Coordinates of C-alpha atoms and ligand atoms in Angstrom, one line a residue:
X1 CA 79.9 14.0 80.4
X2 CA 79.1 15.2 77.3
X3 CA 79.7 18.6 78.0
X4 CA 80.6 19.9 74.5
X5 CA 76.9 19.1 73.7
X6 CA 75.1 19.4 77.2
X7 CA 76.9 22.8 77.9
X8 CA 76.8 24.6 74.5
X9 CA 78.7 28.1 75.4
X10 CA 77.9 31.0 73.0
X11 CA 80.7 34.2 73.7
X12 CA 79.3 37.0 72.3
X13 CA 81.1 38.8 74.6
X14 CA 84.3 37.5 73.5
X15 CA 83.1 38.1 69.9
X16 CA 81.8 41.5 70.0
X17 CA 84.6 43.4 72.6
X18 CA 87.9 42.5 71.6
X19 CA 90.2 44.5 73.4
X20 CA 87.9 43.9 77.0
X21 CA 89.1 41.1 78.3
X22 CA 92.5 38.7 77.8
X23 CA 91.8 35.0 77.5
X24 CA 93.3 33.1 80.2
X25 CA 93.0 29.1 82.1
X26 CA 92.0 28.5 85.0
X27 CA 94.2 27.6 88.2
X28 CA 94.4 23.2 88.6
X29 CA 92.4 22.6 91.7
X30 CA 94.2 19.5 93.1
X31 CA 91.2 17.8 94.6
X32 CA 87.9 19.3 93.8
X33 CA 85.0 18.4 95.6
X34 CA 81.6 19.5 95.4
X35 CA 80.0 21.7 98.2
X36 CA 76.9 22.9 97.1
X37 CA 75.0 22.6 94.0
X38 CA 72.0 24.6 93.1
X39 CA 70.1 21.3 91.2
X40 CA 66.9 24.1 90.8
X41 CA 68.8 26.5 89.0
X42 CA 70.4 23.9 87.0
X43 CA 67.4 22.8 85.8
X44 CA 66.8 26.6 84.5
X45 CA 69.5 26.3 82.7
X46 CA 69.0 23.1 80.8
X47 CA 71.4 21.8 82.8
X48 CA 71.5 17.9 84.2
X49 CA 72.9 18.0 87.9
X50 CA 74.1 14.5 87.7
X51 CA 76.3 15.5 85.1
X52 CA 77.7 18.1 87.6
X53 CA 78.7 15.9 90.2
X54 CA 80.7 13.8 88.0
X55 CA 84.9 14.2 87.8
X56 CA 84.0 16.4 84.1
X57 CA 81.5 18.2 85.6
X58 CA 83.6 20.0 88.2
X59 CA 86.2 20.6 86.0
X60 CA 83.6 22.7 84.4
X61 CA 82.6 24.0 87.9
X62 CA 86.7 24.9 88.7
X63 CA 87.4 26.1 85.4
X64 CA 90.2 23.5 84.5
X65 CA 88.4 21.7 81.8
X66 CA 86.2 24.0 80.1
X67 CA 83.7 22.5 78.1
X68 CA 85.0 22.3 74.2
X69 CA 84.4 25.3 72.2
X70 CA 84.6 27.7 75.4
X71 CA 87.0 30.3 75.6
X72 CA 87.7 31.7 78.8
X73 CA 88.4 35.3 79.5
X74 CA 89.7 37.7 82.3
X75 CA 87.7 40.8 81.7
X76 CA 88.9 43.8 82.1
X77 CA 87.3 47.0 84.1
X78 CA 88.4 49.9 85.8
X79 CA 86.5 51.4 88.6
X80 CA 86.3 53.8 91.6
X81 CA 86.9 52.2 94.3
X82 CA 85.9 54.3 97.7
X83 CA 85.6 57.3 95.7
X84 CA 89.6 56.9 93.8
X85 CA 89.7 55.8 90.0
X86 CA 91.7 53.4 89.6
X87 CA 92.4 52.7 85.5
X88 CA 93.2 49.1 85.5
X89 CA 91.2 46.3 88.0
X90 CA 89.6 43.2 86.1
X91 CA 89.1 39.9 86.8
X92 CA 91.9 39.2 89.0
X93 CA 90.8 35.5 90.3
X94 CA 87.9 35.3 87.9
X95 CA 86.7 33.9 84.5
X96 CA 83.8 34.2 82.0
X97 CA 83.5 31.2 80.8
X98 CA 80.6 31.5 78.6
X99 CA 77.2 32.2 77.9
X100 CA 74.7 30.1 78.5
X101 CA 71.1 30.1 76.4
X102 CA 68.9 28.8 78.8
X103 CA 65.6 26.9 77.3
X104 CA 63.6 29.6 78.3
X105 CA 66.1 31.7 75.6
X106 CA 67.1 33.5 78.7
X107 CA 71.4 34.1 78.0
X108 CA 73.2 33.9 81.4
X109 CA 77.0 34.6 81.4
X110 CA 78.6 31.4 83.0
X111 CA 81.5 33.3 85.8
X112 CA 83.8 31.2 88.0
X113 CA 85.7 33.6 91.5
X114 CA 88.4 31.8 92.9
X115 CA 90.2 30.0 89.5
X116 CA 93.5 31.6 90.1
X117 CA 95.4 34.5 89.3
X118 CA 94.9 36.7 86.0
X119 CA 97.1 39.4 84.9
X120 CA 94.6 41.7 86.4
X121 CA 95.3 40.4 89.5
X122 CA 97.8 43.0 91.0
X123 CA 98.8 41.8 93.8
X124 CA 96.1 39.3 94.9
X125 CA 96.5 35.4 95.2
X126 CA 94.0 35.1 92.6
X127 CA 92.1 32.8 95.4
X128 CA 89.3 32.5 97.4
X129 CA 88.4 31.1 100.3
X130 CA 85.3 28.5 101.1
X131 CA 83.2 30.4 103.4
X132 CA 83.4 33.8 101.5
X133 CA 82.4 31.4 98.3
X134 CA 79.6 30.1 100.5
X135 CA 78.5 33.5 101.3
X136 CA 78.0 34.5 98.1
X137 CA 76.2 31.5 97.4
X138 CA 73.6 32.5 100.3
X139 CA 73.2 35.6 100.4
X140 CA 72.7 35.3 96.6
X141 CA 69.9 33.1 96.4
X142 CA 68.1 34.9 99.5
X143 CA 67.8 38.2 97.3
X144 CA 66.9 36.0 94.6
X145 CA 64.0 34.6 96.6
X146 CA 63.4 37.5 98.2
X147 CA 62.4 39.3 94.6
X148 CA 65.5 41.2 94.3
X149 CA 67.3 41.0 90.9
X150 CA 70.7 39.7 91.6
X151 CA 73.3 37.5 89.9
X152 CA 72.9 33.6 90.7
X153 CA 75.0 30.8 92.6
X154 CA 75.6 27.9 90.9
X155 CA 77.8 25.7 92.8
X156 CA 80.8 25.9 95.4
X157 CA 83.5 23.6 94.7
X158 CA 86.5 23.3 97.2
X159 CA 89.8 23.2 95.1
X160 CA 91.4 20.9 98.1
X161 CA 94.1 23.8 98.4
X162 CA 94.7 26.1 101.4
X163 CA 94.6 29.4 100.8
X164 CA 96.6 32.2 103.4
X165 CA 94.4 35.2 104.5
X166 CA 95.1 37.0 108.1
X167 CA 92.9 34.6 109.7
X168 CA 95.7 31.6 108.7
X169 CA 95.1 28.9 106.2
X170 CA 91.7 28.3 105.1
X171 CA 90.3 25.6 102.6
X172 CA 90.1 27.1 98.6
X173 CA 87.0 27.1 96.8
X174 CA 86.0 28.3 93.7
X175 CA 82.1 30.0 93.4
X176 CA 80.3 29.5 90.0
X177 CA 77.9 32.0 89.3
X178 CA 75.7 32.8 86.6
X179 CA 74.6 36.7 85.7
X180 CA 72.2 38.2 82.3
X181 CA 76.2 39.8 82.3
X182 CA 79.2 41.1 83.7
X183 CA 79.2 44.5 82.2
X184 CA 79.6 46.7 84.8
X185 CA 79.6 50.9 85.0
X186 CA 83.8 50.1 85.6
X187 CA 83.6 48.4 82.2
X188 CA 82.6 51.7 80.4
X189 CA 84.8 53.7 82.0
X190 CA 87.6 51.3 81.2
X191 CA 86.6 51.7 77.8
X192 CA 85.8 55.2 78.0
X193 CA 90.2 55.7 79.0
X194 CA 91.3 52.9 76.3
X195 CA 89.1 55.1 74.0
X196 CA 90.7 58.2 74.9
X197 CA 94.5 56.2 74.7
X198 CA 93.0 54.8 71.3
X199 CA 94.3 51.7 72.9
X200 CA 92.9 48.4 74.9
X201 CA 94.2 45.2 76.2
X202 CA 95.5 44.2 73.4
X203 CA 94.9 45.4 69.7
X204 CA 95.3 49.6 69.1
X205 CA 91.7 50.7 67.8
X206 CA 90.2 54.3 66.8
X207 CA 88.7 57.2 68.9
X208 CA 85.4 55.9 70.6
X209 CA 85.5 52.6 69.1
X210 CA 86.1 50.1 71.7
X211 CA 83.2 52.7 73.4
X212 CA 80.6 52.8 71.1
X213 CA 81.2 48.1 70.7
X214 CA 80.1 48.0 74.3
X215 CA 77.3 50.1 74.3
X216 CA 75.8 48.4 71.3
X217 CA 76.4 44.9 73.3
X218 CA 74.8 46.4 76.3
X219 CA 72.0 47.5 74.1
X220 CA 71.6 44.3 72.4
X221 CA 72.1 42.9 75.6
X222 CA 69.9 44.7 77.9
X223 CA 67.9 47.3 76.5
X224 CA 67.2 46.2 73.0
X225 CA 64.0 48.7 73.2
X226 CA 66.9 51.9 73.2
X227 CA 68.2 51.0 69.8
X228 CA 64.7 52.7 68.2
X229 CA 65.4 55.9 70.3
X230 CA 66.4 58.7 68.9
X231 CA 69.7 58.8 70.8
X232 CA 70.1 55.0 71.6
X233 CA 73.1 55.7 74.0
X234 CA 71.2 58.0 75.6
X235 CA 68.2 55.8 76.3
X236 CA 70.4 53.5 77.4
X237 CA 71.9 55.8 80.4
X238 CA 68.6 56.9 80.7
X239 CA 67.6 53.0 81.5
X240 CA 70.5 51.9 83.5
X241 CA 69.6 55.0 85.4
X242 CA 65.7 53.5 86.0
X243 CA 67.1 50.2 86.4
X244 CA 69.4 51.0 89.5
X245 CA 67.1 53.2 90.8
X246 CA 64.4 50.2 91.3
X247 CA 67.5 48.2 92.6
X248 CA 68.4 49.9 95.4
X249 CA 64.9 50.8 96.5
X250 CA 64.5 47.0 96.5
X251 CA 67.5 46.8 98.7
X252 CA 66.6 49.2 101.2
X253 CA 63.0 47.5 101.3
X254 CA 64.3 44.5 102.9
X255 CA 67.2 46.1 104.7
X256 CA 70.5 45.0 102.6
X257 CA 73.9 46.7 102.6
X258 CA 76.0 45.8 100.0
X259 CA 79.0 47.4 101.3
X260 CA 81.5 48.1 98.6
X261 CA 79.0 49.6 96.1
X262 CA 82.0 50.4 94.0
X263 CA 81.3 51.4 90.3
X264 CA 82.9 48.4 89.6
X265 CA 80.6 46.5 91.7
X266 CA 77.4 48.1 89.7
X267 CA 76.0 46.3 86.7
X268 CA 74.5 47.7 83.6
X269 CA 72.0 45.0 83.5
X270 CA 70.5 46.2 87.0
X271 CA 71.1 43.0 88.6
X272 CA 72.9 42.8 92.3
X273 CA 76.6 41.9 92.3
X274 CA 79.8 40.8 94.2
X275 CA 78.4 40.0 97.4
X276 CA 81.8 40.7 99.6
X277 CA 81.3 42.8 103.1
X278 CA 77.4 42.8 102.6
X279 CA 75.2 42.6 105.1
X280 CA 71.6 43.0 106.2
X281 CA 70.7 44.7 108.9
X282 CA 68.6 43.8 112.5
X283 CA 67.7 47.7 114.1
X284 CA 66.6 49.9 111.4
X285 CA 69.1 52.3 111.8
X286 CA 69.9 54.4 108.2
X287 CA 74.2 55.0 109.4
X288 CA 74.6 51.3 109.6
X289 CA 77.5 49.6 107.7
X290 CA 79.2 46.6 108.3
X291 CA 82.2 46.2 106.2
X292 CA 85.9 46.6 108.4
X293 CA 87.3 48.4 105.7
X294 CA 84.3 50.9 105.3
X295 CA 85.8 53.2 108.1
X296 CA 84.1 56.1 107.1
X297 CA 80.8 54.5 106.4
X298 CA 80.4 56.0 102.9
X299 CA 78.5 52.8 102.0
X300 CA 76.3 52.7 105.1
X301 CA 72.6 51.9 104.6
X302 CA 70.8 55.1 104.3
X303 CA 73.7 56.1 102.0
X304 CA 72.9 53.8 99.2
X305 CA 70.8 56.0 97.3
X306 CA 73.3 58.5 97.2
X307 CA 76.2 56.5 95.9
X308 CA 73.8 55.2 93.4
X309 CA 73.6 58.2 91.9
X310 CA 77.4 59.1 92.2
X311 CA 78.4 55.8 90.2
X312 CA 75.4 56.6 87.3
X313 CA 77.6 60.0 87.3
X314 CA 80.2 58.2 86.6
X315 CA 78.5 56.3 84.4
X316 CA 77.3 59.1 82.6
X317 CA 81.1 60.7 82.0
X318 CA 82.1 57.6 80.2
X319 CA 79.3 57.9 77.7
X320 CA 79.6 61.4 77.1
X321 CA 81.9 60.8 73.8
X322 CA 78.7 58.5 72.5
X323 CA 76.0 61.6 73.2
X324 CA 76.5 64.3 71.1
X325 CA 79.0 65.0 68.7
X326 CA 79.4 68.7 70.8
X327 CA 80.7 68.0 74.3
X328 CA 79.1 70.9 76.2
X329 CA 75.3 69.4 74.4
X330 CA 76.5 65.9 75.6
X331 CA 77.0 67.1 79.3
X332 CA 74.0 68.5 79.7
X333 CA 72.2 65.8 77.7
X334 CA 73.6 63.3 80.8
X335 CA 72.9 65.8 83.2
X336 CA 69.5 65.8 82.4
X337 CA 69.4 62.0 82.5
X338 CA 71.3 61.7 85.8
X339 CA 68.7 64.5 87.7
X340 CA 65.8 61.9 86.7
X341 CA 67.3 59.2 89.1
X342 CA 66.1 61.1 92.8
X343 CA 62.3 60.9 91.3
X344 CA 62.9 56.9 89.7
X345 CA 64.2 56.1 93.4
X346 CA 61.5 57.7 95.7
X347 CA 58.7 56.5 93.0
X348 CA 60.0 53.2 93.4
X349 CA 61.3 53.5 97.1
X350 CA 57.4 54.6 97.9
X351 CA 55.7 52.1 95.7
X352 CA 57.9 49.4 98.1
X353 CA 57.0 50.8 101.2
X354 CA 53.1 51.5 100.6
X355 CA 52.8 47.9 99.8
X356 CA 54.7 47.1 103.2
X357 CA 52.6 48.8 105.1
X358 CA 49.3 47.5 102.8
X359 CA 48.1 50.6 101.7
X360 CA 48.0 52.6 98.7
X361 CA 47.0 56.3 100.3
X362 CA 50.5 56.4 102.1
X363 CA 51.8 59.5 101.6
X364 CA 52.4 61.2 104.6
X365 CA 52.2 57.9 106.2
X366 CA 55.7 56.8 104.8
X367 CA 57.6 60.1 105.6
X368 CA 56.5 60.1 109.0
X369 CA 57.2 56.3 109.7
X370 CA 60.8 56.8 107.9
X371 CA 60.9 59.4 111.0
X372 CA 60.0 56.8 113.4
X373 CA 61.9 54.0 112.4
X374 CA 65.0 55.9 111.6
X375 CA 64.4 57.6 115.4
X376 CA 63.5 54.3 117.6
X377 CA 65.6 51.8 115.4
X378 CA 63.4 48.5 115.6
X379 CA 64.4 45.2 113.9
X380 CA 63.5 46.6 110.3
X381 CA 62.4 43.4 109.4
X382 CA 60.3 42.1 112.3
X383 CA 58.6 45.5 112.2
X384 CA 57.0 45.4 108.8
X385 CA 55.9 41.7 109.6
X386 CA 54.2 41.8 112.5
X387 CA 52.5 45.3 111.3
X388 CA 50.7 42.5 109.6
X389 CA 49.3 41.1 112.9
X390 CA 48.4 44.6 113.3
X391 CA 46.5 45.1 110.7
X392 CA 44.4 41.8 111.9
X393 CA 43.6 43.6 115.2
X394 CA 46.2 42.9 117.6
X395 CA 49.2 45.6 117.7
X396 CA 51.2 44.3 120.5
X397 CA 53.4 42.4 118.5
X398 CA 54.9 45.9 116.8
X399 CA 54.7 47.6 119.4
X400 CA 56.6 45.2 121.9
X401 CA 59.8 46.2 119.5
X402 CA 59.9 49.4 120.8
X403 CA 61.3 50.7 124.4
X404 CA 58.5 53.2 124.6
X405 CA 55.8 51.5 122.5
X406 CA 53.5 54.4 122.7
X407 CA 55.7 56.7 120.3
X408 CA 54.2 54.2 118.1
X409 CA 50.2 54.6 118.4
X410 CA 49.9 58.1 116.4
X411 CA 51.0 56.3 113.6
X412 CA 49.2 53.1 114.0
X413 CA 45.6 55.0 114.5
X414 CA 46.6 57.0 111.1
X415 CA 47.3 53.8 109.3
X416 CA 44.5 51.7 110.1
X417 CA 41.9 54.3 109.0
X418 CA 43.3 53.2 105.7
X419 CA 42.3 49.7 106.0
X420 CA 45.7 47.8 105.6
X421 CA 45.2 44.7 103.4
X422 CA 47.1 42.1 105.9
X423 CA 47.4 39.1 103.3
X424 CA 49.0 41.3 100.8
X425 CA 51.8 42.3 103.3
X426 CA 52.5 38.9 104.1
X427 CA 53.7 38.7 100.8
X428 CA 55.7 41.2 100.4
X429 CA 57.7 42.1 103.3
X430 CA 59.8 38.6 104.1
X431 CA 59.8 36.6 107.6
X432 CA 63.0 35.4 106.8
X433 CA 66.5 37.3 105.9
X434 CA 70.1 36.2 105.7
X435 CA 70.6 36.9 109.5
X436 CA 74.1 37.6 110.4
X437 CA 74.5 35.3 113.2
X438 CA 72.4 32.8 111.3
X439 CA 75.0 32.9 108.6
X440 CA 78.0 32.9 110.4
X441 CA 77.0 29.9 112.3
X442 CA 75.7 28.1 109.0
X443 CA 79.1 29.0 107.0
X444 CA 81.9 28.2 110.4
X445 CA 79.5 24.6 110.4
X446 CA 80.0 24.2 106.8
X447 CA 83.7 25.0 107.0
X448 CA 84.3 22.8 109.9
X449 CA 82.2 19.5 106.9
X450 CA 79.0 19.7 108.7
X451 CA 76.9 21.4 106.2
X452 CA 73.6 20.8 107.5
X453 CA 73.1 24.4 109.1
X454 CA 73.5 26.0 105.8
X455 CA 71.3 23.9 103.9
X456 CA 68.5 24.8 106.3
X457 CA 69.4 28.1 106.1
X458 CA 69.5 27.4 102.2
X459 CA 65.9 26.1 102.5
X460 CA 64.5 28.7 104.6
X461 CA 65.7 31.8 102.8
X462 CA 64.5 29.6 99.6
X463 CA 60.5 30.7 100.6
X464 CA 61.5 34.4 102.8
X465 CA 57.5 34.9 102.7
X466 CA 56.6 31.7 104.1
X467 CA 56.2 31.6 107.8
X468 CA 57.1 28.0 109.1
X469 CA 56.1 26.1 112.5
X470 CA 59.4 25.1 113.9
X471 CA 62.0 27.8 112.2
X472 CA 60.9 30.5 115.0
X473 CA 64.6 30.8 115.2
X474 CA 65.2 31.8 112.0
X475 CA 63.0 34.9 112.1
X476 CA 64.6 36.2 115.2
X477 CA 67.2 39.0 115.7
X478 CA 70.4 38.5 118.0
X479 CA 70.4 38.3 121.3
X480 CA 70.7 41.7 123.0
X481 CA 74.5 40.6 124.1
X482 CA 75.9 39.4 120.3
X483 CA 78.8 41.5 119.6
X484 CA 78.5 44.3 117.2
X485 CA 79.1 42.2 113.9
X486 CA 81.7 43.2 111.4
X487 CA 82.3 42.1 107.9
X488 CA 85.5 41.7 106.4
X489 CA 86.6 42.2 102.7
X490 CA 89.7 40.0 102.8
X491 CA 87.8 37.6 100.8
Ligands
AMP1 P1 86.0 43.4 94.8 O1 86.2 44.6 95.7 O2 86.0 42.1 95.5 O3 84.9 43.5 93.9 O4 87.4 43.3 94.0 C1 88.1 44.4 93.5 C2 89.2 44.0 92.6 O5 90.2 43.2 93.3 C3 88.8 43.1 91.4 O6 89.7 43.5 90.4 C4 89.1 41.7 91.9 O7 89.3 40.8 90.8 C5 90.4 41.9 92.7 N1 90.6 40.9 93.7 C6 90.0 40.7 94.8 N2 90.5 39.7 95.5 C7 91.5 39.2 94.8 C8 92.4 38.1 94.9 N3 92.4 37.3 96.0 N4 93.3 37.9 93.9 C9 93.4 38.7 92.9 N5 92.5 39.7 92.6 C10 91.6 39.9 93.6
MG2 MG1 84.0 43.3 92.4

């Protein structure tokens, strides 16, 4: 493969933020073999998927022979993780490779989880497991289909190692995924302390420096339009703010719970990322979360909003030294950004919903069917499908998902006095979601070498708005017996 020309890696990230990340190889993965590879976003990325699959290709894939002129990097981030700072996480089994310039001009960051321990890694394995890897994978490229904006999966390649987690030995893989970047609200704040120290991974630097680097990157990067405001860093708060805002009104639109919306877990770029204990749910119920180690349910569905806006906080404290040059003017500069994110999200969380429901004179509409839902739990995303069917005449469908399907018919009369547009609701609200038990039968098949569940599950969450004869299955809920379904972060 000629991979020094076919997979030309730019680093700007390596070039512009010295003192973010630690170069660093890969783990050798004794017997690679290739799981799943995502040949259509390949393509995207100007890249040939036959030269993948060959022996170079996954040493690309793994990490252990990086194309020439590549450096790899552990990057480095700190984070709150379930509310507690903690200074120093990184990239403890991952590595940037690269960046990617796409033909569209589009620059993806090339990212591999699983290559081994970094010295970031604390005390972690620097390992993943296959079905976690696979998860990602799916989950992934459903919100990707599904209109979400979310980082990408790439391939899965099994290292032909075991790795140990509670559940006993379990086949190694490594996930490559592609991302517009990795910068991440734990990023700045990592920067925000080494600016404070006056230090950073590695060389000692001055007051805000290492600071203001990144925020000109993420400008560049992301929100080139900031640079001509008056107060670029500002702007740029002010856009990350919009950017999540829209993000997790998307999420709760089609019922996904990210579950360990750490502010390491939050990107600048507004893109979805690090799918661990995340789940969509069945009954539209707002406390649900899924994750085991979420006890307290802080990152529970109808709490998203709220967390959003307590990481952009902390988002906001790191760039405070880039505001003003007067601290007190720079905290309330930020606060004033941070107290325009509750109108961003409902503006964007009602945009979402009148377009479920087909309308556009919702108003009272959606507050009193956020009542009902939240109330008498249906599936969320049967609901807004069949209100479709509905809007064509025939209500039984919706209504059948509720015990007492007349609490429903107030609503109903309101809503079709506004003429619902049925064709335009098809496209938006999806037949198809990652359904747990779907997944978890798809990913213990895969595990097991039959991988034909998941690449029908692949291929069905590839078109979410296209109803198909024959996949009734996959649009239907579990059984009213499955066991409450748990997610578990020991990934
Ligand atoms: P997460 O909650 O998965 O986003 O990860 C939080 C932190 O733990 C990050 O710094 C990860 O790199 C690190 N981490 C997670 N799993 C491992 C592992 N198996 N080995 C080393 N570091 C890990
Ligand atoms: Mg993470």
């Amino acid at each position: 493969m000629t991979t020094g020309t076919q997979l030309a890696f730019e680093n700007t990230f390596v070039r512009d933020l010295e003192g973010l990340y630690l170069p660093w190889t890969a783990a050798p993965a004794p017997e690679p073999r290739l799981v799943l590879l995502n040949e259509g976003l390949a393509g995207e990325l100007g890249l040939d998927p036959a030269q993948l699959r060959t022996p170079e290709g996954l040493g690309v894939l793994t990490g252990t022979a990086p194309p020439e002129g590549a450096t790899p990097v552990a990057q480095a981030y700190a984070g709150h993780q379930f509310g507690n700072y903690s200074p120093r996480l990184g990239d403890g089994r991952a590595l940037l490779i690269g960046e990617l310039v796409a033909p569209s001009g589009e620059r993806r960051d090339l990212h591999l989880k699983g290559s081994g321990r970094t010295p970031f890694a604390r005390g972690g394995d620097g390992k993943a497991p296959l079905a976690p890897m696979l998860r990602e994978y799916l989950i992934s490229e459903a919100m990707h289909a599904l209109g979400v904006p979310s980082t990408r999966s790439l391939a899965v390649v099994a290292t032909g190692e075991d790795v140990m987690r509670e559940r006993g030995p379990e086949p190694g893989a490594v996930l490559a995924r592609t991302a517009s970047s990795h910068l991440r609200v734990g990023t700045f704040q990592f920067a925000a302390a080494s600016s404070a120290r006056g230090t950073s991974t590695s060389t000692a630097t001055g007051e805000v420096e290492v600071l203001r680097r990144l925020a000109d990157h993420a400008i560049d990067r992301h929100h080139p339009a900031a640079r001509d405001a008056e107060n670029p860093y500002l702007d740029l708060y002010r856009r990350v703010v919009a950017a999540q805002a829209d993000l997790v009104a998307r999420w709760m639109h089609v019922g996904f719970i990210h579950g360990v919306m750490n502010t390491d877990n939050m990107t600048i770029s507004g893109e979805t990322i690090d799918y661990g204990p995340c789940a969509f749910l069945d009954a539209h119920d707002p406390a649900t979360w899924f994750s085991s180690i979420d006890h307290a349910g802080r990152y529970a569905y109808g709490n998203q909003p709220g967390i959003a806006q307590w990481n952009l906080a902390r988002f906001g404290e790191a760039l405070i030294p880039l505001l003003a040059d007067d601290q007190d003017e720079a905290i309330r500069l930020a606060t004033g950004v941070l107290e325009t994110f509750a109108d961003a999200y409902h503006a964007a969380r009602d945009e979402g919903y009148a377009a479920k429901i087909g309308t556009a004179a919702a108003g009272p509409l959606l507050t009193d069917l956020a009542a009902l839902l939240a109330e008498h739990k249906p599936d969320h995303t049967l609901f807004f499908r069949r209100l479709s069917t509905a809007a064509r005449g025939d209500a039984g469908p919706v209504r059948e998902l509720f015990a007492d399907p007349s609490v429903l018919d107030g609503w109903l009369e309101s809503w079709r006095a506004t003429d619902p547009d049925a064709a335009a609701m098809d496209r938006v609200n999806p037949a198809y979601i990652p359904r747990n038990h779907l997944v978890e039968e798809a990913l213990a098949a895969a595990v097991d070498g039959d991988l034909e569940p998941i690449q029908w599950l692949l291929f069905v969450l590839g078109h979410p708005y296209d109803e198909r004869d024959g996949f009734e299955r996959y649009a239907q809920p579990p059984g009213p017996d499955a066991a409450p379904f748990r997610t578990f972060c020991g990934t």
